[in-house]
Coordinates of C-alpha atoms and ligand atoms in Angstrom, one line a residue:
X16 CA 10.4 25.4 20.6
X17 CA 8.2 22.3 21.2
X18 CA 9.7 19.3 22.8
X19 CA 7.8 15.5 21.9
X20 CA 9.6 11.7 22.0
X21 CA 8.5 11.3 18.4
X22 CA 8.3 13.1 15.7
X23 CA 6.7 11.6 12.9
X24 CA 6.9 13.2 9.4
X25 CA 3.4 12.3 7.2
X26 CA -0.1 11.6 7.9
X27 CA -0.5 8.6 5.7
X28 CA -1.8 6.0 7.3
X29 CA 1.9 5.1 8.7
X30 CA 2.2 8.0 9.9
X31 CA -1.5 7.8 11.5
X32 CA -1.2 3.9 12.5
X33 CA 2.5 4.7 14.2
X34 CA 0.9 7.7 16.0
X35 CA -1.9 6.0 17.4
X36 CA 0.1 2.9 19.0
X37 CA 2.4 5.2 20.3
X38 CA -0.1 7.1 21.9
X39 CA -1.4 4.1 23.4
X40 CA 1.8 2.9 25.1
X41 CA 2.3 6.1 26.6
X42 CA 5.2 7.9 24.0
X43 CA 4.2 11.4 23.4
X44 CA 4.2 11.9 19.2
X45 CA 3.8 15.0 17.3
X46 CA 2.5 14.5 13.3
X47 CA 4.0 17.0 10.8
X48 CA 1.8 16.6 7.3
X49 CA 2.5 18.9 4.2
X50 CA -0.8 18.6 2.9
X51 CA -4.6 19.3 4.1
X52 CA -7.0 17.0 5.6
X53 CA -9.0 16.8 3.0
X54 CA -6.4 16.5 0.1
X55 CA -5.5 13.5 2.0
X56 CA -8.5 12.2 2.5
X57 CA -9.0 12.6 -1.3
X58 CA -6.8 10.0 -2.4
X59 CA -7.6 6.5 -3.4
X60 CA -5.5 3.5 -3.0
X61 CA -5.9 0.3 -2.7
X62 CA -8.4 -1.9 -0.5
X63 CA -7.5 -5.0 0.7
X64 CA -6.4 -5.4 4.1
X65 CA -4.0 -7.9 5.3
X66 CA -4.9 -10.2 8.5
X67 CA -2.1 -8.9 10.3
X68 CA -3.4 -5.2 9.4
X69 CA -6.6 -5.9 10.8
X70 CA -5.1 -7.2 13.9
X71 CA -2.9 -3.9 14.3
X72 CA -6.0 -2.0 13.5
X73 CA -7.9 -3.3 16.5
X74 CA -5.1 -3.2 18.7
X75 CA -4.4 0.8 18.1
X76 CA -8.0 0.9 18.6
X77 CA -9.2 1.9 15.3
X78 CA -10.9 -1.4 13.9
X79 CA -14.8 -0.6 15.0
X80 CA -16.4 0.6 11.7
X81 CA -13.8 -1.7 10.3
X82 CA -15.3 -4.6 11.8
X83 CA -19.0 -3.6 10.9
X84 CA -18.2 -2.3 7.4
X85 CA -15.1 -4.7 5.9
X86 CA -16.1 -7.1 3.4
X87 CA -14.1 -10.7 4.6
X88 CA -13.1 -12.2 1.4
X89 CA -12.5 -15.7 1.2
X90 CA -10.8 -16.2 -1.6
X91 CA -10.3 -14.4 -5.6
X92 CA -10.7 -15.2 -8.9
X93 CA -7.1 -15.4 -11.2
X94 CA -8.2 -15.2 -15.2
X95 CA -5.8 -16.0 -17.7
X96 CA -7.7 -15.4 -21.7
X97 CA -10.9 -16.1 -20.7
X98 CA -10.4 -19.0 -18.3
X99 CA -11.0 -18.5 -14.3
X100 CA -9.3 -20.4 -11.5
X101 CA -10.6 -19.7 -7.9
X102 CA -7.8 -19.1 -5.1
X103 CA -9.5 -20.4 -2.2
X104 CA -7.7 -18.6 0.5
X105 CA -9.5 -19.7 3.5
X106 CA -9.0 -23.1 2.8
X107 CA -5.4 -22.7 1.5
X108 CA -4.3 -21.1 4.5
X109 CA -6.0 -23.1 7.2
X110 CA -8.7 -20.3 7.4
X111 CA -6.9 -16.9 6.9
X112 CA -9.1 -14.5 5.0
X113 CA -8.1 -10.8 4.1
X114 CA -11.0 -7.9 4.6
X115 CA -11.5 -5.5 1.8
X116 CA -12.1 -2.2 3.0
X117 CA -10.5 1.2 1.2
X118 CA -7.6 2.6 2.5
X119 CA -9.1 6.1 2.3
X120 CA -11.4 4.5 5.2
X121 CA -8.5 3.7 7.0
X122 CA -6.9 6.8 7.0
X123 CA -10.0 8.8 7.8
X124 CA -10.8 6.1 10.9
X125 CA -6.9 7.0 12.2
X126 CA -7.9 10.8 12.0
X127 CA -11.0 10.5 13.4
X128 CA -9.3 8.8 16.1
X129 CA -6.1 11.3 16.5
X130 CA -9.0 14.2 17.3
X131 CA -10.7 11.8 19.8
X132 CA -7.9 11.3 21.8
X133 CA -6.6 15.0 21.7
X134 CA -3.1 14.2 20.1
X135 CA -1.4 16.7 17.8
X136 CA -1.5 16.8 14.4
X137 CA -0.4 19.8 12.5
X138 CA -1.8 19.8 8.6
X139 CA -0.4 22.1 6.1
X140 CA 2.8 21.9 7.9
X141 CA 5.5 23.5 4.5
X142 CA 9.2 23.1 4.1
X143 CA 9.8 20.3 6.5
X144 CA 13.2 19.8 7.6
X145 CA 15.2 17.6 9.5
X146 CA 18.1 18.0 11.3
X147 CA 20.7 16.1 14.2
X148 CA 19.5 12.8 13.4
X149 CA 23.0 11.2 13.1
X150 CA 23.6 12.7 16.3
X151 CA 21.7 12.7 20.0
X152 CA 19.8 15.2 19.8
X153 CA 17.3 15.6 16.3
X154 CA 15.2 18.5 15.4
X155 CA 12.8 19.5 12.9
X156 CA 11.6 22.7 11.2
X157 CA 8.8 23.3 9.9
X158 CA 7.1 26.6 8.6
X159 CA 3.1 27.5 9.0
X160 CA 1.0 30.8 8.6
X161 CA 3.8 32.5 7.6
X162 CA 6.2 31.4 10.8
X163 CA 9.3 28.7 11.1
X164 CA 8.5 26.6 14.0
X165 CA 11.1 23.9 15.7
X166 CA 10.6 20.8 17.4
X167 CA 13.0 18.8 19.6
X168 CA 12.7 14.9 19.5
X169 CA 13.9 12.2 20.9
X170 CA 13.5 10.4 17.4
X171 CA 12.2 10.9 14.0
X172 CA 9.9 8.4 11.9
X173 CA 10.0 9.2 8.4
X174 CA 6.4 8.4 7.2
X175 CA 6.3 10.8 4.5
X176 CA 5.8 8.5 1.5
X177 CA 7.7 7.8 -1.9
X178 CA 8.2 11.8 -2.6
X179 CA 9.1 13.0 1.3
X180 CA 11.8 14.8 2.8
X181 CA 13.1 12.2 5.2
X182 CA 14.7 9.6 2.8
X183 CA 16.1 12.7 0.6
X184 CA 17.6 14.1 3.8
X185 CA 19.9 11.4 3.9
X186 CA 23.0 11.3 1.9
X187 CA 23.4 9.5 -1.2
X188 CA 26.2 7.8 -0.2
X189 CA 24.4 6.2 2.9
X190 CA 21.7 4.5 1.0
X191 CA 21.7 1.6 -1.4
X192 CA 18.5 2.2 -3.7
X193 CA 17.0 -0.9 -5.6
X194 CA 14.4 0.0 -8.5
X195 CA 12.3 -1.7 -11.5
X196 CA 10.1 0.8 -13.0
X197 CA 7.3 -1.1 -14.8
X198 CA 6.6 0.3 -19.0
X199 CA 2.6 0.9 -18.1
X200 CA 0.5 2.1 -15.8
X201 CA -3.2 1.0 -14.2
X202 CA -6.4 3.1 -15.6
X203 CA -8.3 2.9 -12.2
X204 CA -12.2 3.7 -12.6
X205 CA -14.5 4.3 -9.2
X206 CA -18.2 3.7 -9.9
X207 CA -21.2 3.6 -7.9
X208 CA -22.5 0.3 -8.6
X209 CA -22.6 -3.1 -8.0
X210 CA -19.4 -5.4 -8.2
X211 CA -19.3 -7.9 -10.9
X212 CA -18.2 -10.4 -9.0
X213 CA -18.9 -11.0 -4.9
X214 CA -14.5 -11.8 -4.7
X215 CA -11.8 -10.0 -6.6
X216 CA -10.5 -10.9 -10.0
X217 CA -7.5 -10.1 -11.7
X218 CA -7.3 -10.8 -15.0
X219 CA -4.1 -11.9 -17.4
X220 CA -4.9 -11.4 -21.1
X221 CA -3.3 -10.6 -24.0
X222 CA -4.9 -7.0 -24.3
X223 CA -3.4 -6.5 -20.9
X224 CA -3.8 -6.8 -16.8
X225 CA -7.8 -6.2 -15.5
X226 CA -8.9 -6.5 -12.6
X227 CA -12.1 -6.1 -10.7
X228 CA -12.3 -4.8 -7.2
X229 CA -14.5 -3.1 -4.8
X230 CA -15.2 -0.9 -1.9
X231 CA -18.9 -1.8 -1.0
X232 CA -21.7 -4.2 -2.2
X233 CA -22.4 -0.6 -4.2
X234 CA -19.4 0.4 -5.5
X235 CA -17.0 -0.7 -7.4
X236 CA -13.2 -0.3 -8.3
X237 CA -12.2 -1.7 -11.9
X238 CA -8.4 -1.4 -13.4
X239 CA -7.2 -1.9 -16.6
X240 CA -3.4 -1.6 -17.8
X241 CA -2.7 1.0 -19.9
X242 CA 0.4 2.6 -21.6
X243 CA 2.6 4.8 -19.3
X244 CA 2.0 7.8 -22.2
X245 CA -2.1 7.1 -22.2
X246 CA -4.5 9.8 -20.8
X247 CA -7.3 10.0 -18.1
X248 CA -9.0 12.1 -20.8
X249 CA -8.8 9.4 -23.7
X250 CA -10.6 7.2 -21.9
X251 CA -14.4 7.7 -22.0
X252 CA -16.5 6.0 -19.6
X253 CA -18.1 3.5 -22.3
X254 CA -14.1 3.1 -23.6
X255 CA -13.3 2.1 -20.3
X256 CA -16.0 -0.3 -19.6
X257 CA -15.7 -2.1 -23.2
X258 CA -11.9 -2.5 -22.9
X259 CA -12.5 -4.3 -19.1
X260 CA -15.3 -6.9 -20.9
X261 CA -13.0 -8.0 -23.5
X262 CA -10.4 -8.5 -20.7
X263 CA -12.4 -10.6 -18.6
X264 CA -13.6 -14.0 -18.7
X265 CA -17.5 -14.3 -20.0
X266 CA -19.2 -14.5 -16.9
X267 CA -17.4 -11.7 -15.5
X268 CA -18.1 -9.7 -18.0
X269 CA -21.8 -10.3 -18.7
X270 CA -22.1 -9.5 -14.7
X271 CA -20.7 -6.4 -15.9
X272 CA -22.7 -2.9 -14.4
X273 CA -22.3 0.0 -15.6
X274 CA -22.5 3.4 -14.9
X275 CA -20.8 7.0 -14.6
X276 CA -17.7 6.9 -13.1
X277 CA -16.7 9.1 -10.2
X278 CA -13.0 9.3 -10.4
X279 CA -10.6 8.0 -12.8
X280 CA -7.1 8.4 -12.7
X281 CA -4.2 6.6 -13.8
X282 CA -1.2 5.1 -11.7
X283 CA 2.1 4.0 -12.7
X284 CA 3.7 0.7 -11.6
X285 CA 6.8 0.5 -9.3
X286 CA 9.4 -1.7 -7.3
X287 CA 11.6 -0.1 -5.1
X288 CA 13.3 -0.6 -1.7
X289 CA 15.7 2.0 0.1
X290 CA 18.0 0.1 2.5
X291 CA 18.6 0.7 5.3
X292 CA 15.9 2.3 7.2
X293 CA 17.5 3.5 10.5
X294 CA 20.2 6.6 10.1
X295 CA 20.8 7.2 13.5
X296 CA 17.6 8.4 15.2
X297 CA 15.4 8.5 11.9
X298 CA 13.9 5.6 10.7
X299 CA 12.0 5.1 7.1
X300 CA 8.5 3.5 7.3
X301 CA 6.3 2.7 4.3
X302 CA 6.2 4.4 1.2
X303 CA 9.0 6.4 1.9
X304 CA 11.1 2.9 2.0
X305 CA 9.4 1.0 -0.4
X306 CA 7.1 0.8 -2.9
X307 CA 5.5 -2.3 -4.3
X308 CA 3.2 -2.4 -7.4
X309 CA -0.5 -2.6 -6.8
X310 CA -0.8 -6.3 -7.9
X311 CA -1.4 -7.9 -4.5
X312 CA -2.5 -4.9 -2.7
X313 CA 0.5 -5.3 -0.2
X314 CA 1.9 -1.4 -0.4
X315 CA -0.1 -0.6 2.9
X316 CA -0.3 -4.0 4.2
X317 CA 3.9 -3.3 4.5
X318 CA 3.3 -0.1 5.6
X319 CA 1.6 -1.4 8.6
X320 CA 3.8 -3.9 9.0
X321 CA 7.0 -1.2 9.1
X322 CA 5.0 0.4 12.0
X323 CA 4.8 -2.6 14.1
X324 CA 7.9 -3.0 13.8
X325 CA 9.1 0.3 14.6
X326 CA 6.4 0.7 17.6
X327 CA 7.6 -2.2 19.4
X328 CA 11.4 -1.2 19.2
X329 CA 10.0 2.3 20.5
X330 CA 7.9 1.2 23.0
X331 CA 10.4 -1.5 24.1
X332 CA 13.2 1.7 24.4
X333 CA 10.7 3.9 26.8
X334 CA 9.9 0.9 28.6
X335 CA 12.8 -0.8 29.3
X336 CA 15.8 1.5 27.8
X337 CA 16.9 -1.0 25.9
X338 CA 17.6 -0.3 22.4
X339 CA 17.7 -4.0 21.3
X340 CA 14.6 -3.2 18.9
X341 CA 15.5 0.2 17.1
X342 CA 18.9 -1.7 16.3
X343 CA 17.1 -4.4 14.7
X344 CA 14.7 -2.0 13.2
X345 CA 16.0 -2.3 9.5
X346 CA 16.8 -5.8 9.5
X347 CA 13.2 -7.1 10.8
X348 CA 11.6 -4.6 8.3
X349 CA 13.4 -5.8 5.2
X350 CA 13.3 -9.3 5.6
X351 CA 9.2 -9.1 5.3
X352 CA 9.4 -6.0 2.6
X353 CA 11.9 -8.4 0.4
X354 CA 9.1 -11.1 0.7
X355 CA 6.4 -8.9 -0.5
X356 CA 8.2 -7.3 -2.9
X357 CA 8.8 -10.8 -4.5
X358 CA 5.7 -11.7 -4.3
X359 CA 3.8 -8.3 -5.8
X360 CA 6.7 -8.4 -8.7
X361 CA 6.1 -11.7 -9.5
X362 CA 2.3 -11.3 -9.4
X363 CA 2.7 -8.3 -12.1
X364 CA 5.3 -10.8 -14.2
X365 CA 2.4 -13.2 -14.3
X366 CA -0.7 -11.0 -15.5
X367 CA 1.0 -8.3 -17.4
X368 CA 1.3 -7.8 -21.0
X369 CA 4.8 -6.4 -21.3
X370 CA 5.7 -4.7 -25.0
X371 CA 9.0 -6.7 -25.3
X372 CA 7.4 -10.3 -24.4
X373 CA 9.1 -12.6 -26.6
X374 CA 6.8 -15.8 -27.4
X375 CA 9.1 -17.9 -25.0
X376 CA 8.3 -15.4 -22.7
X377 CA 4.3 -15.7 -23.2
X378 CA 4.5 -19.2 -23.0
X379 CA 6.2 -19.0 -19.6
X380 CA 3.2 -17.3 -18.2
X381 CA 0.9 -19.6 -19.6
X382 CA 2.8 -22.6 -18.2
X383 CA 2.7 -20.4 -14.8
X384 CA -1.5 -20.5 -14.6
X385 CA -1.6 -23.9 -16.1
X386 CA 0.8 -25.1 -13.1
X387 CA -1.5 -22.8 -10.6
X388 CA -4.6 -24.8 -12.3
X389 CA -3.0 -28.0 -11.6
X390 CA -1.2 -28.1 -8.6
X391 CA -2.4 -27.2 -5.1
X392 CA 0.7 -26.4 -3.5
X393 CA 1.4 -23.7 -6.3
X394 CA -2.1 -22.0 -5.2
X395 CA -1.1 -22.6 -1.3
X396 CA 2.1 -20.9 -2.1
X397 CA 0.0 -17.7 -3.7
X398 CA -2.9 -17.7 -1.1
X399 CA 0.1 -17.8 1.6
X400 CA 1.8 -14.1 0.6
X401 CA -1.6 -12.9 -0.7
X402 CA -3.4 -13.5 2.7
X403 CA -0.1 -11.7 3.9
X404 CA 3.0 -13.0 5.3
X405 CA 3.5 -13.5 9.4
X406 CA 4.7 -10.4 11.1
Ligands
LIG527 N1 6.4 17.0 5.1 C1 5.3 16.5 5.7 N2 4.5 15.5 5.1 C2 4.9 15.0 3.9 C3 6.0 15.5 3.3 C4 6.8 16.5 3.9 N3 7.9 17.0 3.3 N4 6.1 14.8 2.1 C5 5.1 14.0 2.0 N5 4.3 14.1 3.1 C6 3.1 13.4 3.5 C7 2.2 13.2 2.2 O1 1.4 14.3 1.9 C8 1.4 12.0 2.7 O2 0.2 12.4 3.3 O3 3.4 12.1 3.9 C9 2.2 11.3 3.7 C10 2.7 9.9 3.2 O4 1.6 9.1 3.1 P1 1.5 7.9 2.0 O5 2.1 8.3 0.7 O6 0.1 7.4 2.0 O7 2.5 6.8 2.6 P2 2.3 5.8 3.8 O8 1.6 6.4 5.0 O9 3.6 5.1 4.0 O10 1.3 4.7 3.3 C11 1.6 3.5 2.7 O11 0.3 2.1 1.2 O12 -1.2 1.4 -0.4 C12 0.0 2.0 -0.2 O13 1.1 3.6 -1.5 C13 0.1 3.3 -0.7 O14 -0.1 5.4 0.5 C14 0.0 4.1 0.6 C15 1.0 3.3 1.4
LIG528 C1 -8.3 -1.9 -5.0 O1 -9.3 -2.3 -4.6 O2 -8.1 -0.7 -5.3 C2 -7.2 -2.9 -5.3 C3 -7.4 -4.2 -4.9 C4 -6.5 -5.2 -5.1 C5 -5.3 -4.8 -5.7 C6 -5.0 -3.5 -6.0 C7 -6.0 -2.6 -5.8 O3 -4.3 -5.8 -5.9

């Protein structure tokens, strides 16, 4: 049996970010991840990185290539049919800015940096289970090559996403689930060539959500909504790149480059928040607690957010045995993850179609980006949660 302080369930990049401040304040963490490196590394999410995120980033030591490769975005483009408003974030915010950099980057920079620094990290790690949390001593099992393998902890960190062990090993009766399951999905498209636009823009029109976002000044990452039953497979790459012009307003779309995409996949959209996130010695932490629909980009933003939460508590129990901060764990976590899941619900509200939209409804919207156009408080209030909320 292997002994650790932490065990932390996941290699997403909670699981990675939480490792690597641990590591750096001393607390001895073991990472337990189901899949491979490279199936991680494999999947794409979203790019836009919070302030605060890039802060954290640095801090655990990870923000080098970061820092020469982010693109700092000072603002983004909001369509509505055809017409464009500018959010000027920099200026709406008294100079914040956010850094668009994929989170596949992000995850491989934390691994990259978990090998440098020698700690463990045990891929391809099946039937994770978790036991003794509620009481003082936890444990968890895991099976590899063939053999069951235990660890004892200290404490667990469930950063095993939406689909993990760690929230399901709870018991029903201890958690209060909240949920809004959107009725489409995004058609994401990755493409090596130039964006269309040197800032993001997300697009409201009446064929439905688009919106235009990047990874370099080579490639680019375009989204259109689609219906929850539509197929990758329907969707040719000319398709694709029609349906995103006639979303878009004229410039946009004229700026428009095409060429062969090299992955398309589509997502579905979801709000949902598990509450509370401490069950004795386990704690949830990102997807596994929440998730947020892309509009926004805040689903890792929150992740990292969750982990500076939870490595200060942690940190402040090793240092000072005081268990002040893994009390107040849940509480400090949910009051930002409510925020953002306001803000990312109401952001979807805004530029989606949805198929039961009654003309009040459609109006509503309109009268929404008409009020953005006109009043500068209203785009304050949007640059504010977009440029990320204070920790
Ligand atoms: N045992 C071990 N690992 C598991 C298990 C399990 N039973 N179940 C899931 N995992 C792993 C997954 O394979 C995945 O690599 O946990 C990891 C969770 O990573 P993410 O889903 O990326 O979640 P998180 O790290 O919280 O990242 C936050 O931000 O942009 C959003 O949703 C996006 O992934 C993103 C999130
Ligand atoms: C992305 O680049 O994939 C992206 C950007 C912004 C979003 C969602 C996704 O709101």
């Amino acid at each position: 049996m292997r002994r650790c302080q932490v065990a932390i369930i996941g290699a997403g990049p909670s699981g990675l970010l939480l490792g690597a401040l641990l590591h750096k304040a001393g607390i001895d963490a073991i990472i337990l991840e189901r899949q491979s490196r490279d199936y991680v590394l494999a999947r794409i999410r979203a790019g836009v990185l919070e302030q605060g995120t890039v802060g954290l980033l640095q801090q655990a030591g990870v923000g080098a290539r970061l820092q020469r490769e982010g693109l700092v975005h000072e603002g983004f483009a909001l369509t509505y049919n055809g017409q464009s408003l500018r959010i000027d974030i920099a200026d709406l915010t008294d100079g914040k800015t956010v850094t668009v950099y994929g989170q596949t980057e992000v995850t491989r920079d934390l691994m990259t940096h978990r090998d440098t620094i020698g700690a463990t990290a045990i891929y391809e790690a099946k039937e994770v289970s978790l036991e003794g949390f509620d009481g003082g001593s936890p444990r968890v099992f895991y099976s590899k090559d063939g053999l069951r393998h235990e660890i004892a902890c200290d404490f667990i960190a469930g950063c095993d996403g939406f689909h993990g062990v760690s929230r399901a090993s709870v018991p029903d009766e201890a958690l209060s689930i909240f949920e809004r399951v959107y009725p489409f999905g995004w058609l994401g498209v990755l493409a090596d060539v130039p964006p269309c636009s040197h800032e993001l823009i997300y697009a409201g029109h009446e064929r439905g959500f688009a919106l235009c976002s990047m990874r370099s000044l080579t490639r680019s990452r375009y989204y259109i909504q689609c219906s929850l039953d539509d197929r990758v497979e329907n969707w040719s790459d000319q398709a694709f790149w029609d349906e995103l012009r006639r979303r878009l307003d004229p410039e946009a779309a004229e700026a428009i480059v095409t060429g062969p995409s090299i992955e398309k996949s589509i997502a579905p959209l979801r709000s949902f928040v598990a509450e509370p996130l401490r069950f004795g010695r386990m704690f949830l932490v990102g997807d596994a607690a929440h998730i947020v629909p892309p509009t926004g980009a805040k689903g890792l933003n929150l992740a990292a957010s969750d982990v500076h939460y939870l490595s200060e508590a942690l940190i402040e129990f090793y240092g000072e045995r005081s268990s002040a901060g893994i009390d107040d764990y849940s509480r400090r976590a949910l009051a930002r993850i409510w925020k953002a899941e306001r803000f990312s619900w109401s952001l979807t509200g805004l530029l989606h179609q949805f198929d039961l939209m009654t003309p009040f409804e459609r109006r509503m919207q309109e009268a929404e980006f008409v009020y953005l156009q006109g009043s500068r408080n209203a785009r304050a209030s949007l640059a504010e949660n977009y440029v990320g909320l204070p920790f």
